PDB file of C-alpha atoms in Angstrom:
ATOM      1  CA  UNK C   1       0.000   0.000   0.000  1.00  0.00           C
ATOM      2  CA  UNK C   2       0.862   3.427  -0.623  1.00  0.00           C
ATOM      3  CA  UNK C   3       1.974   5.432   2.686  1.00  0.00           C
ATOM      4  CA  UNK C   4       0.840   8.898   3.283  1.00  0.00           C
ATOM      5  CA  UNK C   5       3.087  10.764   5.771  1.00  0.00           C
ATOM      6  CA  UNK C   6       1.558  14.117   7.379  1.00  0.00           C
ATOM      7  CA  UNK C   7       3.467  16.924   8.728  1.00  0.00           C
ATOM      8  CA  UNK C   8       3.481  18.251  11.175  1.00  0.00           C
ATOM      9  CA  UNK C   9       1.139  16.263  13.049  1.00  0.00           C
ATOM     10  CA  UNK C  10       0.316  19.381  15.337  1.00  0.00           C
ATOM     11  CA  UNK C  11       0.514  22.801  14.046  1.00  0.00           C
ATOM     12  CA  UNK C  12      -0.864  25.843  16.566  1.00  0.00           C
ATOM     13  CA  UNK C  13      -1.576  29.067  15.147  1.00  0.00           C
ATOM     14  CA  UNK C  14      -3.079  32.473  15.430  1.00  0.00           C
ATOM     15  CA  UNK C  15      -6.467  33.321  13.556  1.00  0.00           C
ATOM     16  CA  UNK C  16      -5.428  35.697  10.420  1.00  0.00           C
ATOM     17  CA  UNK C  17      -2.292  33.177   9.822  1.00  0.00           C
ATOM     18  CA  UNK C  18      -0.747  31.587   7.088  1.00  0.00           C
ATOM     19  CA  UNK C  19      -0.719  27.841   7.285  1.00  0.00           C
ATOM     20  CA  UNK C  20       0.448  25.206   5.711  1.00  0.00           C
ATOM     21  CA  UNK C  21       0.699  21.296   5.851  1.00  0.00           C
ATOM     22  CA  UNK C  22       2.716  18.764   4.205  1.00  0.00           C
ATOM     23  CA  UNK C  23       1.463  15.385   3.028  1.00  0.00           C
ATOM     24  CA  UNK C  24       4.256  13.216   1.512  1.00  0.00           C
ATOM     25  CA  UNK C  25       3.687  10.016  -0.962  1.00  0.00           C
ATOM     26  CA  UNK C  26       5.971   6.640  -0.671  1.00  0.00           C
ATOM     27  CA  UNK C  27       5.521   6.783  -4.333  1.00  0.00           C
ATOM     28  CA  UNK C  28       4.612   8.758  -7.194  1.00  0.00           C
ATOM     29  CA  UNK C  29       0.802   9.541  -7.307  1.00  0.00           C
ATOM     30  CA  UNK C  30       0.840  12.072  -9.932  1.00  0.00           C
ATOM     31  CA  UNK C  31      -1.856  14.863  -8.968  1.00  0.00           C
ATOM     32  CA  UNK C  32      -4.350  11.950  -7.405  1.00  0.00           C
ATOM     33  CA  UNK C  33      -4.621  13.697  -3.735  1.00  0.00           C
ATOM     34  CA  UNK C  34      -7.853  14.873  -2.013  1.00  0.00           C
ATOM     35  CA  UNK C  35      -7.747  16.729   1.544  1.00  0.00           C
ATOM     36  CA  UNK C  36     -10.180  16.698   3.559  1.00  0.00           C
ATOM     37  CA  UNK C  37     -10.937  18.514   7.020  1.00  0.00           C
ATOM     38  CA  UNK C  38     -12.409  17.313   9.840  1.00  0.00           C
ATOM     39  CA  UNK C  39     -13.764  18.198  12.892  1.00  0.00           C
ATOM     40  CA  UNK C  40     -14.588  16.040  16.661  1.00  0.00           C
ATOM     41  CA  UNK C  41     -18.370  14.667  16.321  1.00  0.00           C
ATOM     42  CA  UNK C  42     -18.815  15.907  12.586  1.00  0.00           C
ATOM     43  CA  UNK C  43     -18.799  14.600   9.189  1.00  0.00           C
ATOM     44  CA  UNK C  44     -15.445  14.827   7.244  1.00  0.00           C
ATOM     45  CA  UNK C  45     -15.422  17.416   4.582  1.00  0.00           C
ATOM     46  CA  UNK C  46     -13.828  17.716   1.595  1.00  0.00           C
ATOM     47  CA  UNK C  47     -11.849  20.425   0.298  1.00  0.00           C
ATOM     48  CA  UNK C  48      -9.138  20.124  -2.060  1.00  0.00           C
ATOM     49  CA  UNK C  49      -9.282  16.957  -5.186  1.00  0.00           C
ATOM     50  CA  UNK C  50      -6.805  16.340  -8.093  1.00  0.00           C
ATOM     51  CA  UNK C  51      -4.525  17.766  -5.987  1.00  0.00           C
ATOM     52  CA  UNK C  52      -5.303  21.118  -6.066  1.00  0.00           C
ATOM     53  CA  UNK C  53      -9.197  21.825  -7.627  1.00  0.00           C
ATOM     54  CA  UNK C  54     -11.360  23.579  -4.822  1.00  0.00           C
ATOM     55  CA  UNK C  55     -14.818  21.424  -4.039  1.00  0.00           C
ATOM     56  CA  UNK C  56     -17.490  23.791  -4.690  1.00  0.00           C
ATOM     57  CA  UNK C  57     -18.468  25.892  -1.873  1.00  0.00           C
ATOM     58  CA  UNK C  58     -14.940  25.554   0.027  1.00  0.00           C
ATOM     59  CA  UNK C  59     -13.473  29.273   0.713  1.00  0.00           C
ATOM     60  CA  UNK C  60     -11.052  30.427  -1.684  1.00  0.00           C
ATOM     61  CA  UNK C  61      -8.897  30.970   1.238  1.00  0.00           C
ATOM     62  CA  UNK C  62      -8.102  26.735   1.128  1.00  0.00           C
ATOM     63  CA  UNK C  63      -5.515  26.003  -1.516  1.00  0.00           C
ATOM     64  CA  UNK C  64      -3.516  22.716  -2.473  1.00  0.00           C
ATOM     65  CA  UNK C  65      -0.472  22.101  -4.505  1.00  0.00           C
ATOM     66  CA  UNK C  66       1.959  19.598  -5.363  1.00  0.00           C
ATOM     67  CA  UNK C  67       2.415  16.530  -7.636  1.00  0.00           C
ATOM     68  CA  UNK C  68       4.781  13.245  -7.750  1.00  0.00           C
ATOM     69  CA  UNK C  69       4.973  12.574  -3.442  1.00  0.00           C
ATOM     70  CA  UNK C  70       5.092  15.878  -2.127  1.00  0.00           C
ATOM     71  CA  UNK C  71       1.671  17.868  -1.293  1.00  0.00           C
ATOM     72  CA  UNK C  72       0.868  20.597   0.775  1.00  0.00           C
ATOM     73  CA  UNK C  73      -3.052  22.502   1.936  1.00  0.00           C
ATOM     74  CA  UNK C  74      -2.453  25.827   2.444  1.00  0.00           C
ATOM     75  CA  UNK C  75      -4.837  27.819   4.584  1.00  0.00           C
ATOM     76  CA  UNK C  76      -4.096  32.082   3.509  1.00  0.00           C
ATOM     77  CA  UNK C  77      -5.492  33.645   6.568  1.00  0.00           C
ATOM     78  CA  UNK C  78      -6.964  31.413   9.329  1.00  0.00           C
ATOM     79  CA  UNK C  79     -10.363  31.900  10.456  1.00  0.00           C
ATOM     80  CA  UNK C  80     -11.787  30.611  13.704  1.00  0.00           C
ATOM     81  CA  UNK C  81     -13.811  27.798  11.866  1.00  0.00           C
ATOM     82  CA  UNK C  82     -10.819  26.392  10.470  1.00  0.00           C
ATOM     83  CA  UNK C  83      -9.513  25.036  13.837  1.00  0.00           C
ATOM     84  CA  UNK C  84      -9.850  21.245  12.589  1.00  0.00           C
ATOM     85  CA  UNK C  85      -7.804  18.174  11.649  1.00  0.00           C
ATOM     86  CA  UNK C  86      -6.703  17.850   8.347  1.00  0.00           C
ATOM     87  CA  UNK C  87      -6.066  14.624   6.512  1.00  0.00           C
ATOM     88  CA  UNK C  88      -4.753  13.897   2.658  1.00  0.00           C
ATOM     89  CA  UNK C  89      -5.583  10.843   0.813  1.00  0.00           C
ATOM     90  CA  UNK C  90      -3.814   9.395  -2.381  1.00  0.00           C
ATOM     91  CA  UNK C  91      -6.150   8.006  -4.921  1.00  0.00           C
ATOM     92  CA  UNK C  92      -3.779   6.470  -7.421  1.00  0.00           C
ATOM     93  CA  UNK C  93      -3.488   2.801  -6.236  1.00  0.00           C
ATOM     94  CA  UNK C  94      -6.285   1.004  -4.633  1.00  0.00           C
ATOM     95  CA  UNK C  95      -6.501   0.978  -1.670  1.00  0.00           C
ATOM     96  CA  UNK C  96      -6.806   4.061  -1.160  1.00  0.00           C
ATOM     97  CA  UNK C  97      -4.612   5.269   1.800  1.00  0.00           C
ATOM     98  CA  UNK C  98      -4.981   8.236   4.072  1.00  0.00           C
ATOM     99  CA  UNK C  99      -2.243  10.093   6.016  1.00  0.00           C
ATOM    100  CA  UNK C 100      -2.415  10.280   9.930  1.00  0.00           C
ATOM    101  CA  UNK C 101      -3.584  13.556   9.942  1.00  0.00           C
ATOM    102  CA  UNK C 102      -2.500  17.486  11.339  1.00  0.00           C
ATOM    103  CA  UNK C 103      -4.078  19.083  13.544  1.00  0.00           C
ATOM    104  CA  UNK C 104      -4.229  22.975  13.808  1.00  0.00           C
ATOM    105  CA  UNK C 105      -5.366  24.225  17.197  1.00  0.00           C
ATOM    106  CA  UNK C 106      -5.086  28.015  18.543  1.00  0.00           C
ATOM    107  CA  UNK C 107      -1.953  28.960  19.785  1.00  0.00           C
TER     108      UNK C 107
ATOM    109  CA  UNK M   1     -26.591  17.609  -0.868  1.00  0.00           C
ATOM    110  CA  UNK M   2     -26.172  13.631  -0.190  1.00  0.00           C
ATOM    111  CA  UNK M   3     -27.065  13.406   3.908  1.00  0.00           C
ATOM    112  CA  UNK M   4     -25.384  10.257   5.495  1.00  0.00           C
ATOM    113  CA  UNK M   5     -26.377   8.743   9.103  1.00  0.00           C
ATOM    114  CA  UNK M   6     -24.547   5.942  10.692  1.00  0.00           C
ATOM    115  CA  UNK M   7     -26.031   3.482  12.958  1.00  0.00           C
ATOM    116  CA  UNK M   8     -25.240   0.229  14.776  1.00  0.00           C
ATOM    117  CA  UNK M   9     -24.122  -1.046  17.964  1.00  0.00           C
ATOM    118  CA  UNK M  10     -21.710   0.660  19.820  1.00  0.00           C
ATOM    119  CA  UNK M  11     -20.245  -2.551  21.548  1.00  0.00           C
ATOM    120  CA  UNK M  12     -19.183  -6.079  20.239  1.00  0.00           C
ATOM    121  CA  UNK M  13     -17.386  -9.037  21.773  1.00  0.00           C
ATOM    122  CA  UNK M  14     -13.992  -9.914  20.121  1.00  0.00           C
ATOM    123  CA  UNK M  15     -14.937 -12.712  17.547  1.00  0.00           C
ATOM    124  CA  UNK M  16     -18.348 -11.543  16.717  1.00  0.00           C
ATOM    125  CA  UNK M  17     -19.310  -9.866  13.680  1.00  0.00           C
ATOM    126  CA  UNK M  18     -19.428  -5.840  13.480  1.00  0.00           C
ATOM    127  CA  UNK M  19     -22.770  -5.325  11.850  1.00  0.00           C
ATOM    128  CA  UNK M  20     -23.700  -1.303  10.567  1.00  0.00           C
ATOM    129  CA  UNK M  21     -26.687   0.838   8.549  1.00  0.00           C
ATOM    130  CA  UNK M  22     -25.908   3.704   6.467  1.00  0.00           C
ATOM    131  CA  UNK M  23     -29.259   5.335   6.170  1.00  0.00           C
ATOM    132  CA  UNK M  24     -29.213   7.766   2.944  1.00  0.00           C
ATOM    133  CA  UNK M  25     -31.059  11.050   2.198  1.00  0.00           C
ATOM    134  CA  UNK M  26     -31.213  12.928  -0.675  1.00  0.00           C
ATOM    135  CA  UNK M  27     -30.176  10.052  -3.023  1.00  0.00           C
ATOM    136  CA  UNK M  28     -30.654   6.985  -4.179  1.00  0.00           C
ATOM    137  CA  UNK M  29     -28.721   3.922  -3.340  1.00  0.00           C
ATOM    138  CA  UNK M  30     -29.900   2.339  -6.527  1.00  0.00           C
ATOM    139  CA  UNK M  31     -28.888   4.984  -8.338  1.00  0.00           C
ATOM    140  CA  UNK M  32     -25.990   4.704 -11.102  1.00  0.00           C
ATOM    141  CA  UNK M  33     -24.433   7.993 -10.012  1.00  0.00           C
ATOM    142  CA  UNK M  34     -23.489   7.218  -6.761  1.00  0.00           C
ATOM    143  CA  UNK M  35     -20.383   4.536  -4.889  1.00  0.00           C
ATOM    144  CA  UNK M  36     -20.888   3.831  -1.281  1.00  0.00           C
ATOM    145  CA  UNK M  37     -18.010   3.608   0.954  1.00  0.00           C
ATOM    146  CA  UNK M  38     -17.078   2.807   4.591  1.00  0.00           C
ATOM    147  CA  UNK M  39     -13.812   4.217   6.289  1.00  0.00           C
ATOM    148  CA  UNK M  40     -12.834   3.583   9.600  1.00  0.00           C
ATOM    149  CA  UNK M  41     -10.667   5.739  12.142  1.00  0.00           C
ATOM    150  CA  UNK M  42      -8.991   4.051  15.034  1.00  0.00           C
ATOM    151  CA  UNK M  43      -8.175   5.955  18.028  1.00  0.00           C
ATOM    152  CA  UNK M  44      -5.665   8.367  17.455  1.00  0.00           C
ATOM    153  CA  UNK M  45      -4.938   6.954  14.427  1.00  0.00           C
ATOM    154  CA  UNK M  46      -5.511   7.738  10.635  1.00  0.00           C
ATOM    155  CA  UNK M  47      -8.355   6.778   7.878  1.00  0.00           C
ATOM    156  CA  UNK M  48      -8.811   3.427   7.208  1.00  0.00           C
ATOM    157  CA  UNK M  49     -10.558   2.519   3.904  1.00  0.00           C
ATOM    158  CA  UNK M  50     -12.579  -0.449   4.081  1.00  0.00           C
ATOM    159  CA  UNK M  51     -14.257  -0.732   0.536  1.00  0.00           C
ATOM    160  CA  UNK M  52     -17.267   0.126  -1.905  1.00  0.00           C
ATOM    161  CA  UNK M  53     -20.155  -0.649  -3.459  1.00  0.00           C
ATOM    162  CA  UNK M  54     -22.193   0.499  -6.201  1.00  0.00           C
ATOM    163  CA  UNK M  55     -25.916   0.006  -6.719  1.00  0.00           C
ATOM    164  CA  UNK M  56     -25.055  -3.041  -9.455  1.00  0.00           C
ATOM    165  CA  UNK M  57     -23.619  -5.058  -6.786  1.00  0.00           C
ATOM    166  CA  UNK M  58     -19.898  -4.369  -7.228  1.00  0.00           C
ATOM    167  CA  UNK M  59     -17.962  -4.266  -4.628  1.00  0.00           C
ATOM    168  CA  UNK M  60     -14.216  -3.946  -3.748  1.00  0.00           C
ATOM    169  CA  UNK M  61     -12.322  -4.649  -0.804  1.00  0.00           C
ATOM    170  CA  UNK M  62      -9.414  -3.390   1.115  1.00  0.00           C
ATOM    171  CA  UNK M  63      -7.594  -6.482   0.587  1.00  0.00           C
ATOM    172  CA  UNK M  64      -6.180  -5.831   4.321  1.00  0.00           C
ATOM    173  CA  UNK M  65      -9.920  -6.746   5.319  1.00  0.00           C
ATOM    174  CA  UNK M  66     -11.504  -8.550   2.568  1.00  0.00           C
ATOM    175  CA  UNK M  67     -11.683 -11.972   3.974  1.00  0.00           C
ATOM    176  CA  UNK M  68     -14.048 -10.864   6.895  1.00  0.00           C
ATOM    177  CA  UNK M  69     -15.820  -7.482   4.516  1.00  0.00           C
ATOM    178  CA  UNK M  70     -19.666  -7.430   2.877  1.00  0.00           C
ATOM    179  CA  UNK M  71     -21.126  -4.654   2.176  1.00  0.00           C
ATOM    180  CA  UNK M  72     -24.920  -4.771   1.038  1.00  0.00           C
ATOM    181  CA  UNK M  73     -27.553  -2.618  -0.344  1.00  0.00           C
ATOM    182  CA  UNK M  74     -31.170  -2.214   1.280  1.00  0.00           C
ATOM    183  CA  UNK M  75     -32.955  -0.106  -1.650  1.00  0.00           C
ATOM    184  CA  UNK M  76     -36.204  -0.596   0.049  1.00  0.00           C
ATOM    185  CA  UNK M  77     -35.359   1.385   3.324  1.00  0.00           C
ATOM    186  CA  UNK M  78     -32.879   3.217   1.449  1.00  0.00           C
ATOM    187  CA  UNK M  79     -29.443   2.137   3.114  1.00  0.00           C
ATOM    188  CA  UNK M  80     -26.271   0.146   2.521  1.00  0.00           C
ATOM    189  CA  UNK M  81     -24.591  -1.966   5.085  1.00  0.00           C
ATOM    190  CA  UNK M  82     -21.199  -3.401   6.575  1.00  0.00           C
ATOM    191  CA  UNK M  83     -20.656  -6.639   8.176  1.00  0.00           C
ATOM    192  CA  UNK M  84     -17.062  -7.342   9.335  1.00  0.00           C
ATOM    193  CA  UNK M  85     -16.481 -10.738  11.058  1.00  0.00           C
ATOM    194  CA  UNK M  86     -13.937 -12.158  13.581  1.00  0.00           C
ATOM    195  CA  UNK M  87     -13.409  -8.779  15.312  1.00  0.00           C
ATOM    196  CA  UNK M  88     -10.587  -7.828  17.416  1.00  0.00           C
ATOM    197  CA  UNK M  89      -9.473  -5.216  19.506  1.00  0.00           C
ATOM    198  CA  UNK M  90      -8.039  -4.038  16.387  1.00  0.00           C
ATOM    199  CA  UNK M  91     -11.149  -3.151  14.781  1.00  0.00           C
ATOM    200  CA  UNK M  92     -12.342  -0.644  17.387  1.00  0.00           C
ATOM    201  CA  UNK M  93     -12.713   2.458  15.652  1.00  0.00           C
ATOM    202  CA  UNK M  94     -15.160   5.092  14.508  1.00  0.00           C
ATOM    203  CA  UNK M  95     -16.826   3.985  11.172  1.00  0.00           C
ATOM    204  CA  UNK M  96     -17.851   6.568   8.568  1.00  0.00           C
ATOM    205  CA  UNK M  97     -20.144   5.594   5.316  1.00  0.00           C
ATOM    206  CA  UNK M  98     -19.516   8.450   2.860  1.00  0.00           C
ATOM    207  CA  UNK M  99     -20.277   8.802  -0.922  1.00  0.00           C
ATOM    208  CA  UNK M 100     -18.546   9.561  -4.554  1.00  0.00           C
ATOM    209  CA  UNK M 101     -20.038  10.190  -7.414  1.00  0.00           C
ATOM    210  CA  UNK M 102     -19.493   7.672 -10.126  1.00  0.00           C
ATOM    211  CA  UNK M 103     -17.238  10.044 -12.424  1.00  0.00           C
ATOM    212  CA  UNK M 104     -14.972  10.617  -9.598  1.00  0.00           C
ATOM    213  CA  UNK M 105     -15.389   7.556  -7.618  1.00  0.00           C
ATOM    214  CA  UNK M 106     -12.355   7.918  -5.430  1.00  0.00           C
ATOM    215  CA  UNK M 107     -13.570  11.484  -3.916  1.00  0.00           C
ATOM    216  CA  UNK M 108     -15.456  11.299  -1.271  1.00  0.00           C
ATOM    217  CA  UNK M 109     -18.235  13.762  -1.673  1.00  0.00           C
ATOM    218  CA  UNK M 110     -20.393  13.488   1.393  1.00  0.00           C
ATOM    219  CA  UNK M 111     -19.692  11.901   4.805  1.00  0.00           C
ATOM    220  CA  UNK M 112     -21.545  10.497   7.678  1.00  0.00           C
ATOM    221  CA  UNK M 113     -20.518  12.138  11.094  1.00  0.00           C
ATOM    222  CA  UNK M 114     -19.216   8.356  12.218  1.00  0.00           C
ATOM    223  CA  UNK M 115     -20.156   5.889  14.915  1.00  0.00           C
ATOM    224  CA  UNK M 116     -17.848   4.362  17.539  1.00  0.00           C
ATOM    225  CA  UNK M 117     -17.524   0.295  17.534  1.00  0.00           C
ATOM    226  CA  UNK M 118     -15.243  -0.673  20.812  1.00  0.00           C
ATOM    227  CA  UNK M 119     -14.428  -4.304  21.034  1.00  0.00           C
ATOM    228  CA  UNK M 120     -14.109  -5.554  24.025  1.00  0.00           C
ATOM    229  CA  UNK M 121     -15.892  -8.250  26.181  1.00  0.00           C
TER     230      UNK M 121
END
């Protein structure tokens, strides 16, 4: 299976920050990464597919980038609703594997 | 919007079978534009994905799991279905059903807010 490495795993910042997490591939996986964000008692939600294509209705401020192993989310200017766990997922090889997950709490 | 509802015991023995109900709104589980999905989340841990199935029948497997997966559709109340068998300690986790639409099957649209299986006796 493909591994999906997340970092950091913890990431505190300010509201108004810049933020941004790093998902890392143990193999090529082209552009075939979602991110999703998600939150203690609620449904996962995605935000970012093919690697860097918004899901409709996700704020513009939510960004991806990357192809080949290394990804990051980027986050422009941190709002208070953003305070969440953020996972990728590679979609190239089945199964489909996940990385462990960041979480950005207030500093 | 696809609206997703998980449901099942919240406690099984170790060697019993993990039985849970996706109940679906605002689509169709016999529709051809929809997969169905279950993911799991151990404690502390990352995403698991378990497998899919689409309103045909097909179905694929983690093949981590696949000797003790089946997944089933219930188009008359509306819901799809996971049985896992043998459990261990191992499988404690909380168990999202989500859906993709068939043109991007591997994106999970829509999620279920999960449901906590603990093993233990």
């Amino acid at each position: 299976d493909i591994q999906m490495t997340q970092s950091p795993s913890t990431l505190s910042a300010s509201v108004g920050d810049r933020v941004t997490i790093t998902c890392r591939a143990s193999q090529s996986i082209s552009s075939w990464l979602a991110w999703y964000q998600q939150k203690p008692g609620k449904a996962p939600k995605l935000l970012i597919y093919k690697a860097s294509s918004l899901e409709s209705g996700v704020p513009s401020r939510f960004s991806g980038s990357g192809s080949g192993t290394e990804f990051t989310l980027s986050i422009s200017s941190l709002q208070p609703d953003d305070f969440a766990t953020y996972s990728c997922q590679q979609y190239n090889t089945y199964p489909w594997t996940f990385g462990q997950g960041t979480k950005v709490d207030i500093k | 919007q696809v609206q997703l509802q998980e449901s099942g015991p919240g406690l099984v023995k170790p060697s019993e079978t993990l039985s849970l109900t996706c109940t679906v709104s605002g689509a169709s589980v016999s529709s051809d534009t929809y997969y169905w999905s279950w993911i799991r989340q151990p404690p502390g841990k990352g995403l698991e994905y378990i497998g899919y199935m689409y309103f045909s029948g097909t179905t694929r497997y983690n093949p981590s799991l696949k000797s003790r997966v089946t997944m089933s559709l219930d188009t008359s109340k509306n819901q799809f279905s996971l049985k896992l068998t043998s459990v261990t300690a191992a499988d404690t986790a909380v168990y999202y059903c989500a859906t993709s639409r068939a043109v991007r099957l591997e994106i999970l649209d829509s999620w279920g807010q999960g449901t906590l299986v603990t093993v233990s006796s």
